Short mmCIF file of C-alpha atoms in Angstrom, two decimals:
data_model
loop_
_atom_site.label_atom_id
_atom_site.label_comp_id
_atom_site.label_asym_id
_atom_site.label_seq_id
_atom_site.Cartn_x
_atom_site.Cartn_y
_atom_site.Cartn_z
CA UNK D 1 -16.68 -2.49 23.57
CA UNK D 2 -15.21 -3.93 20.41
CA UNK D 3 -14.17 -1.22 17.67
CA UNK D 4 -15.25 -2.13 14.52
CA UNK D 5 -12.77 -2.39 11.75
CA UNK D 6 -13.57 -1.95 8.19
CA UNK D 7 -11.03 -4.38 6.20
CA UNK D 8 -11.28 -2.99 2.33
CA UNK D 9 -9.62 -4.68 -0.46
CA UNK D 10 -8.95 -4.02 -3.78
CA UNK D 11 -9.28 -6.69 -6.89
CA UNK D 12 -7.71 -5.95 -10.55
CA UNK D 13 -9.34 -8.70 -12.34
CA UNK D 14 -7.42 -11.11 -10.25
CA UNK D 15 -10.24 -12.71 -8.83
CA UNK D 16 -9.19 -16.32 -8.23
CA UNK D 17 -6.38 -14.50 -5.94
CA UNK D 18 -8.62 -12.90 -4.36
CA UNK D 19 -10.73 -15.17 -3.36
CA UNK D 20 -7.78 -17.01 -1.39
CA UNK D 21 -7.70 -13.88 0.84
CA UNK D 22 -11.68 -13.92 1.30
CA UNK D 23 -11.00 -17.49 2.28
CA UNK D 24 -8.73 -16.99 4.87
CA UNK D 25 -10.74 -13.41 6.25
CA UNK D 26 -13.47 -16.18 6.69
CA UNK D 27 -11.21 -17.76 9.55
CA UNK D 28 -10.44 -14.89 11.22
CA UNK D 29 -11.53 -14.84 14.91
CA UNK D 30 -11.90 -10.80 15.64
CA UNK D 31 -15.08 -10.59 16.27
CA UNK D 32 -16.08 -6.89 15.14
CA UNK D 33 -15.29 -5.95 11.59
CA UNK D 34 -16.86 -5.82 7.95
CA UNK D 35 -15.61 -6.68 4.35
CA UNK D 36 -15.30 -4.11 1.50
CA UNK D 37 -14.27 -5.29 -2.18
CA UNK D 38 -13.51 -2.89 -4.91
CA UNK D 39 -13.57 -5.07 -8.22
CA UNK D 40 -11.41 -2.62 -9.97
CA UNK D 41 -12.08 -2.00 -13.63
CA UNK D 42 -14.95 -4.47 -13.27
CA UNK D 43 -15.55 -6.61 -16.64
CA UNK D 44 -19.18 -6.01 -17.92
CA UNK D 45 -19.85 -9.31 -18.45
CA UNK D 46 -18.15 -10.64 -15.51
CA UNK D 47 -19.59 -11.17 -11.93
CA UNK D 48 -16.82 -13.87 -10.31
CA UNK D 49 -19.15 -15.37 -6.86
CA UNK D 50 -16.98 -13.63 -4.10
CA UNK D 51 -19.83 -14.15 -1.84
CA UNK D 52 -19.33 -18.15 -1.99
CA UNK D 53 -16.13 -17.34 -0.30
CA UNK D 54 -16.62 -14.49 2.17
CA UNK D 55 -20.68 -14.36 2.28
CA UNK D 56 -20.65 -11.39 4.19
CA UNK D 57 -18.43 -9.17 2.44
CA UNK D 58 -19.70 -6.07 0.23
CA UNK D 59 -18.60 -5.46 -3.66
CA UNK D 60 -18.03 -2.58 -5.04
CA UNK D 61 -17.86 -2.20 -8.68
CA UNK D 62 -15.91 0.13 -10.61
CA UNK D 63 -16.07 0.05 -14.40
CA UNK D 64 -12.90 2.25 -14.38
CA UNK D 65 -9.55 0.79 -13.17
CA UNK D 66 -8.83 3.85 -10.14
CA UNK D 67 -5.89 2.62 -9.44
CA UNK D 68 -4.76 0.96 -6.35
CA UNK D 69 -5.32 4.89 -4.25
CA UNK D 70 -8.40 5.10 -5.85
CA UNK D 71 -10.23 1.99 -5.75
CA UNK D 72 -9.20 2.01 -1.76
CA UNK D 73 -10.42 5.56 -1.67
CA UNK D 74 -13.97 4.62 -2.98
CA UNK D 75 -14.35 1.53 0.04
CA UNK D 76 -12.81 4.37 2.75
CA UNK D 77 -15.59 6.67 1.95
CA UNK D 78 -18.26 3.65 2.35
CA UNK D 79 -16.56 2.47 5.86
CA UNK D 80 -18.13 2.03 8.93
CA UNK D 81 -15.36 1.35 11.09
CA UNK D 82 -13.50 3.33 13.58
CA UNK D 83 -10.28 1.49 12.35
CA UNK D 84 -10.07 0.77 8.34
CA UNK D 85 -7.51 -1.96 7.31
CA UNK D 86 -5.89 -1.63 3.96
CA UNK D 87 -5.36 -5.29 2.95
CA UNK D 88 -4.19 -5.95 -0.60
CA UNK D 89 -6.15 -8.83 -2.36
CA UNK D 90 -2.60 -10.82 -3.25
CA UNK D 91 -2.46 -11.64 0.84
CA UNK D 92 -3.43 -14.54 2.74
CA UNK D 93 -4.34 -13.86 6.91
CA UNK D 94 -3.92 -16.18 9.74
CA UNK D 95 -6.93 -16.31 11.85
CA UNK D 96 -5.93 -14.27 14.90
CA UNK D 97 -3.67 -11.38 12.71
CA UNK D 98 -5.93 -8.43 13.48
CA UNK D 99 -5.64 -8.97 17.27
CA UNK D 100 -2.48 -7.34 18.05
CA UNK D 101 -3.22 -4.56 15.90
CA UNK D 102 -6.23 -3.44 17.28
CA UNK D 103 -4.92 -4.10 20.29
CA UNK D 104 -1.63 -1.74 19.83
CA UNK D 105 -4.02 0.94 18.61
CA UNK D 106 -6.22 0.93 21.83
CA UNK D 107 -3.15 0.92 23.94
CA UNK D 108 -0.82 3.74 21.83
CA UNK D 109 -2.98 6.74 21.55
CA UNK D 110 -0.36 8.35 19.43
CA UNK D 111 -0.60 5.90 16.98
CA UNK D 112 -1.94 6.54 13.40
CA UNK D 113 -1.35 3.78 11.28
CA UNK D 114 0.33 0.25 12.39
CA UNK D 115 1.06 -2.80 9.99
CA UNK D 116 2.48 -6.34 11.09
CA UNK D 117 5.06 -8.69 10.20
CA UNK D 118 4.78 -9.38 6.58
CA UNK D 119 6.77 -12.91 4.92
CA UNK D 120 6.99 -14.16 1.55
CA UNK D 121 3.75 -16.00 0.37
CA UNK D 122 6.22 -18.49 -1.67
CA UNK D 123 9.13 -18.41 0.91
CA UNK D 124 6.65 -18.53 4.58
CA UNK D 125 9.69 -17.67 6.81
CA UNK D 126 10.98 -15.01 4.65
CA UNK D 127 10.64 -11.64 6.00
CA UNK D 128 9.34 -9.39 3.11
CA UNK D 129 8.93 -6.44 5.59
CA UNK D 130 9.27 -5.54 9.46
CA UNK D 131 9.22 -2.07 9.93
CA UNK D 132 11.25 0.72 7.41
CA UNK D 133 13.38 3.45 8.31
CA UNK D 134 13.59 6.46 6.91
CA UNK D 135 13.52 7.68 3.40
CA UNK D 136 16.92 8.73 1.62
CA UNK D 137 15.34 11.86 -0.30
CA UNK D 138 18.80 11.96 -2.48
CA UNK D 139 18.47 8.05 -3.67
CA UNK D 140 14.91 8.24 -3.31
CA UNK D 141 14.59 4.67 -1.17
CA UNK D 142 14.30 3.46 2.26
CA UNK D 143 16.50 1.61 4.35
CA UNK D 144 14.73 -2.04 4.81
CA UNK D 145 16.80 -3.98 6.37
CA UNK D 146 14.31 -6.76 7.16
CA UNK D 147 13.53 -7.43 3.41
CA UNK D 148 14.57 -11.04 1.80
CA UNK D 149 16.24 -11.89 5.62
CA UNK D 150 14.59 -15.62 7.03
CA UNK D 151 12.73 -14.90 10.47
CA UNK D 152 14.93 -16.00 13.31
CA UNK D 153 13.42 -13.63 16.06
CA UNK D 154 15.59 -10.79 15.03
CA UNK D 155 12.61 -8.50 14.57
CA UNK D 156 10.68 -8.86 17.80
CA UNK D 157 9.87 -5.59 19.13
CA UNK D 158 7.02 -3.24 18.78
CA UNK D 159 8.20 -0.19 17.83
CA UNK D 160 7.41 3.29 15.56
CA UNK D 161 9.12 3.08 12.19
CA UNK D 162 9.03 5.93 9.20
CA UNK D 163 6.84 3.73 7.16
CA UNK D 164 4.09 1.08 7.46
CA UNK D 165 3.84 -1.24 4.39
CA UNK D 166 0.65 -0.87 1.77
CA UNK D 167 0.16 -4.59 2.12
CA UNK D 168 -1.37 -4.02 5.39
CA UNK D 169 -1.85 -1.43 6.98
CA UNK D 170 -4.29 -0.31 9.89
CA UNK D 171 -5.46 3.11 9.74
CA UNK D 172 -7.06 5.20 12.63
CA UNK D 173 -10.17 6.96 11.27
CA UNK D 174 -9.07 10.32 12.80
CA UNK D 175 -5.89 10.19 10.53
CA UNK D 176 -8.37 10.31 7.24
CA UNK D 177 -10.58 13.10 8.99
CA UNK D 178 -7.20 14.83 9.57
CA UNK D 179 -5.30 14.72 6.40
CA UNK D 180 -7.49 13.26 4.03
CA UNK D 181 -7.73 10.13 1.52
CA UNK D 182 -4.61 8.71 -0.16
CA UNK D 183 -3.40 10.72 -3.10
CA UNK D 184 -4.83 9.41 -6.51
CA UNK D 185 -1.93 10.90 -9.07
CA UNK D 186 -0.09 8.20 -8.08
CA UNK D 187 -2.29 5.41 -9.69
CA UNK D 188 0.28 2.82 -8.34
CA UNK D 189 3.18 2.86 -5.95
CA UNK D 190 4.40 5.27 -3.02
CA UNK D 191 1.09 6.01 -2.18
CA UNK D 192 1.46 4.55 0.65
CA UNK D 193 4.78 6.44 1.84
CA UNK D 194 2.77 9.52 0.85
CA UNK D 195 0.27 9.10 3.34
CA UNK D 196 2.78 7.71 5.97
CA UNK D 197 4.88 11.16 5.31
CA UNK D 198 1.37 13.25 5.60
CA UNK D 199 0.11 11.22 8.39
CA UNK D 200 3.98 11.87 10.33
CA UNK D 201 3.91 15.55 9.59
CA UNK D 202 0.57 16.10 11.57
CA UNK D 203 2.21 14.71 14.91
CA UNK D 204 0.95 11.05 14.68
CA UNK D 205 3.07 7.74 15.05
CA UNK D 206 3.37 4.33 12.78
CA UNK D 207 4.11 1.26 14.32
CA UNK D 208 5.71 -1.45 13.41
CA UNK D 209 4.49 -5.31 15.39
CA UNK D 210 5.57 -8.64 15.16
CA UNK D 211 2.78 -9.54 17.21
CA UNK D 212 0.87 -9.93 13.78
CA UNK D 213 1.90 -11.29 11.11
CA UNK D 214 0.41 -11.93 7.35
CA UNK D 215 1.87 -13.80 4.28
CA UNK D 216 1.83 -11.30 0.71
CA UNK D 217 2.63 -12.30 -2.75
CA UNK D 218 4.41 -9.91 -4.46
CA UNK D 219 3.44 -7.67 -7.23
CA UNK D 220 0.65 -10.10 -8.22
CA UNK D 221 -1.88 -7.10 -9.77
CA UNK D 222 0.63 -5.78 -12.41
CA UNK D 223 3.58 -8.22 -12.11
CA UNK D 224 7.14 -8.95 -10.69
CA UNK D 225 8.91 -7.34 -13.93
CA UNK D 226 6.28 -5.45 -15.83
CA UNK D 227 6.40 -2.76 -18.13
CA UNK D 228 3.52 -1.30 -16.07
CA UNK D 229 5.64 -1.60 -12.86
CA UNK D 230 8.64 0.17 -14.44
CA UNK D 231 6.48 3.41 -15.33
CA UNK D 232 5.04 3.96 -12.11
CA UNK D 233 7.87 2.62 -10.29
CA UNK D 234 10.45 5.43 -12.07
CA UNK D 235 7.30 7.69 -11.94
CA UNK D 236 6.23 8.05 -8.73
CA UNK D 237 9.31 7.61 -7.21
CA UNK D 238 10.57 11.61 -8.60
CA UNK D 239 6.82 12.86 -7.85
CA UNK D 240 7.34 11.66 -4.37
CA UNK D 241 10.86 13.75 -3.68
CA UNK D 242 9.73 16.50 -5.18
CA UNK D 243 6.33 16.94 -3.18
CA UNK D 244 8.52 15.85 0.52
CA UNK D 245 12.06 16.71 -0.69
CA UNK D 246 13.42 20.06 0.74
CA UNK D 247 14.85 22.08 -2.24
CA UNK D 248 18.75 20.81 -1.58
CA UNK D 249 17.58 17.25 -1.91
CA UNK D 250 15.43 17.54 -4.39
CA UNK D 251 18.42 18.74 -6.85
CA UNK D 252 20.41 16.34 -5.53
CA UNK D 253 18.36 13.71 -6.28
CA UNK D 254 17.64 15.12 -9.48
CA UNK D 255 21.47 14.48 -10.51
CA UNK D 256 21.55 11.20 -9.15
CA UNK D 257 18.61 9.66 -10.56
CA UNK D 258 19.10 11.72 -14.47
CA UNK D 259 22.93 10.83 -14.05
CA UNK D 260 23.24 7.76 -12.69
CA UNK D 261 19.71 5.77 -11.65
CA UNK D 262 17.91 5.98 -14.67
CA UNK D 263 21.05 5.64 -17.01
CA UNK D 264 21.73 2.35 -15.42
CA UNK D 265 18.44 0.89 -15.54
CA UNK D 266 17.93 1.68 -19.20
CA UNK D 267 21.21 -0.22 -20.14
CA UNK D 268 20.03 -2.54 -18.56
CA UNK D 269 16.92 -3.20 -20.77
CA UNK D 270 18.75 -2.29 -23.99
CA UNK D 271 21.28 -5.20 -23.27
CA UNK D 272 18.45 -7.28 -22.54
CA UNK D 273 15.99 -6.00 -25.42
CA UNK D 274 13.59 -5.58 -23.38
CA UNK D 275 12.37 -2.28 -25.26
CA UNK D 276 8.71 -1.92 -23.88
CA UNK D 277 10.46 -1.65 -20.49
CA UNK D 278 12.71 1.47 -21.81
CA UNK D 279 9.99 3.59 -23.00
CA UNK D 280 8.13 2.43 -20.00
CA UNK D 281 10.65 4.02 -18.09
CA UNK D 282 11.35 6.99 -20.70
CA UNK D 283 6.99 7.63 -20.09
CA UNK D 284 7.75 7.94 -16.61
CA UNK D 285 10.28 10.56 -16.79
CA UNK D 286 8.74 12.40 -19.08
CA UNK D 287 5.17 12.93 -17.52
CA UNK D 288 7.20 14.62 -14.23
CA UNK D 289 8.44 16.82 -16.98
CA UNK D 290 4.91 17.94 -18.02
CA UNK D 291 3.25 17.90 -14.28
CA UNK D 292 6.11 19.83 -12.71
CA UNK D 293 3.91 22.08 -11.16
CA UNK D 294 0.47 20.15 -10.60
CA UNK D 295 -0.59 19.91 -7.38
CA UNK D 296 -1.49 16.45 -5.65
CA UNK D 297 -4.67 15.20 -6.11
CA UNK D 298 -5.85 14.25 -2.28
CA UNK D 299 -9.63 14.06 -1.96
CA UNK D 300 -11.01 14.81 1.40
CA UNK D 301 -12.66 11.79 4.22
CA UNK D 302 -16.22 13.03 3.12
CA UNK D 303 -17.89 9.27 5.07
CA UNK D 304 -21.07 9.44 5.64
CA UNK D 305 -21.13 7.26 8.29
CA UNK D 306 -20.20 7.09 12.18
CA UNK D 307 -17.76 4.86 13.19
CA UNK D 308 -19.20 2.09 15.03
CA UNK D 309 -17.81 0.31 18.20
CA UNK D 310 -20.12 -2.68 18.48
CA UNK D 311 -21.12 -3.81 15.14
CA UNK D 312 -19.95 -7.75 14.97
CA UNK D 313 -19.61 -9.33 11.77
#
């Protein structure tokens, strides 16, 4: 029988975007899978015809802007499906991608989340992602070699990596019974190495395949070089290490990032004026001074319903 998989997506009032990636989930020949939308900090006086793309697929609105944890979080509680696909709204799908990672799930009964090849919307045979190792808790970043490298068959095997990429990423429904939702306190960015780092510490694998493969544009919701961006970014990125950091790393990193990471990156934007970017960035810092000690805000896989093996779209 054919597992159904619930594909959820999340809009920011970027609706003519989004309504590429309906367009090419319309093509798609799995046969067993439904559409979730979360219109994210919906407009009152706004209703933009998703249906005329994707007739099948369910909105959700949300007056309040969750966040991209959140407004995922409210379409995982809603899903049906025995596998839920995270697919951010700035992708666009070939019609056969979800194949292969259904099909790796079935087949690796160890595996808890898998994600595909991912290239470049604007540069097609430019390899955004293909698998990550692991995280350097001192620098606080991964080691991605595959990222801004043109596809010449160098990345061809299946195999586990540390983290699966937020763009895309197929989730087993026993991983959200087991550990939970993705953590909201985030709002934006390293959510998703959050839940790859919970979802690895309760004995399950991610995979990495090339025998998928989707196109992403980058950083469409809040931009390439936002103020926004540079909060979370400088944010989230000391909330992570100090919630998976052990306590040598963690000062270590501490050091690094007060000495030398974010002393860098605000000369930067003072020899470039770009001032809303520094106190962006200054923001950042100082709300991990305030929440310190707060604990992470993970609600639990409360989904009403069953997962389904034979629903077809």
């Amino acid at each position: 029988m054919t597992p159904l998989v619930s594909i959820i997506t999340v809009n920011f009032r970027q609706a003519a975007i989004t309504m590429d990636l309906l367009d090419s989930l319309r093509a798609i020949t799995y046969p067993a899978y439904e559409v979730l939308l979360v219109d994210n900090g919906a407009l009152p006086d706004e209703f933009p015809d998703y249906e005329a793309h994707l007739p099948e697929v369910r909105v959700i609105r949300s007056s309040e802007n969750l966040g991209f944890a959140g407004g995922n979080n409210l379409a995982i509680q809603e899903a049906r499906g025995q596998y839920i696909l995270l697919l951010n709204n700035d992708t666009v799908v070939p019609p056969n991608f979800l194949e292969p990672l259904v099909e790796l799930m079935e087949t690796k009964p160890d595996s808890g989340i898998v994600s595909p090849k991912i290239y470049y919307h604007e540069d097609p045979r430019r390899l955004q992602y293909a698998g990550q190792g692991q995280l350097n808790f001192v620098t606080g970043r991964g080691q991605d070699a595959a990222k801004g490298q043109l596809d010449e068959g160098q990345f061809e095997t299946v195999r586990t990596t540390d983290f699966t990429h937020g763009a895309c990423m197929l989730i087993r429904r026993e991983v959200l019974e087991q550990i939970g939702l993705l953590t909201e306190d985030y709002f934006l960015y390293y959510e998703e190495l959050d839940f790859c780092l919970r979802t690895r510490a309760t004995g399950w694998q991610l995979y990495y395949t090339p025998q998928s493969y989707i196109h992403h544009r980058e950083s469409v919701s809040v931009g390439k070089a936002s103020p926004l961006k540079t909060h979370y970014m400088f944010r989230n990125r000391w909330l992570l290490v100090r919630r998976f950091g052990t306590a040598s790393t963690y000062w270590l990193f501490f050091l690094y990032y007060v000495g030398i990471g974010v002393p860098k990156h605000l000369f930067r934007h003072m020899l470039r004026g770009e001032w809303t970017h520094v106190k962006a960035l200054v923001r950042g810092l100082a709300w991990n001074f305030r929440h310190g000690r707060q604990a992470p805000v993970i609600p639990s896989f409360t989904s009403v319903h069953q997962p389904s093996t034979s629903t077809t779209s």
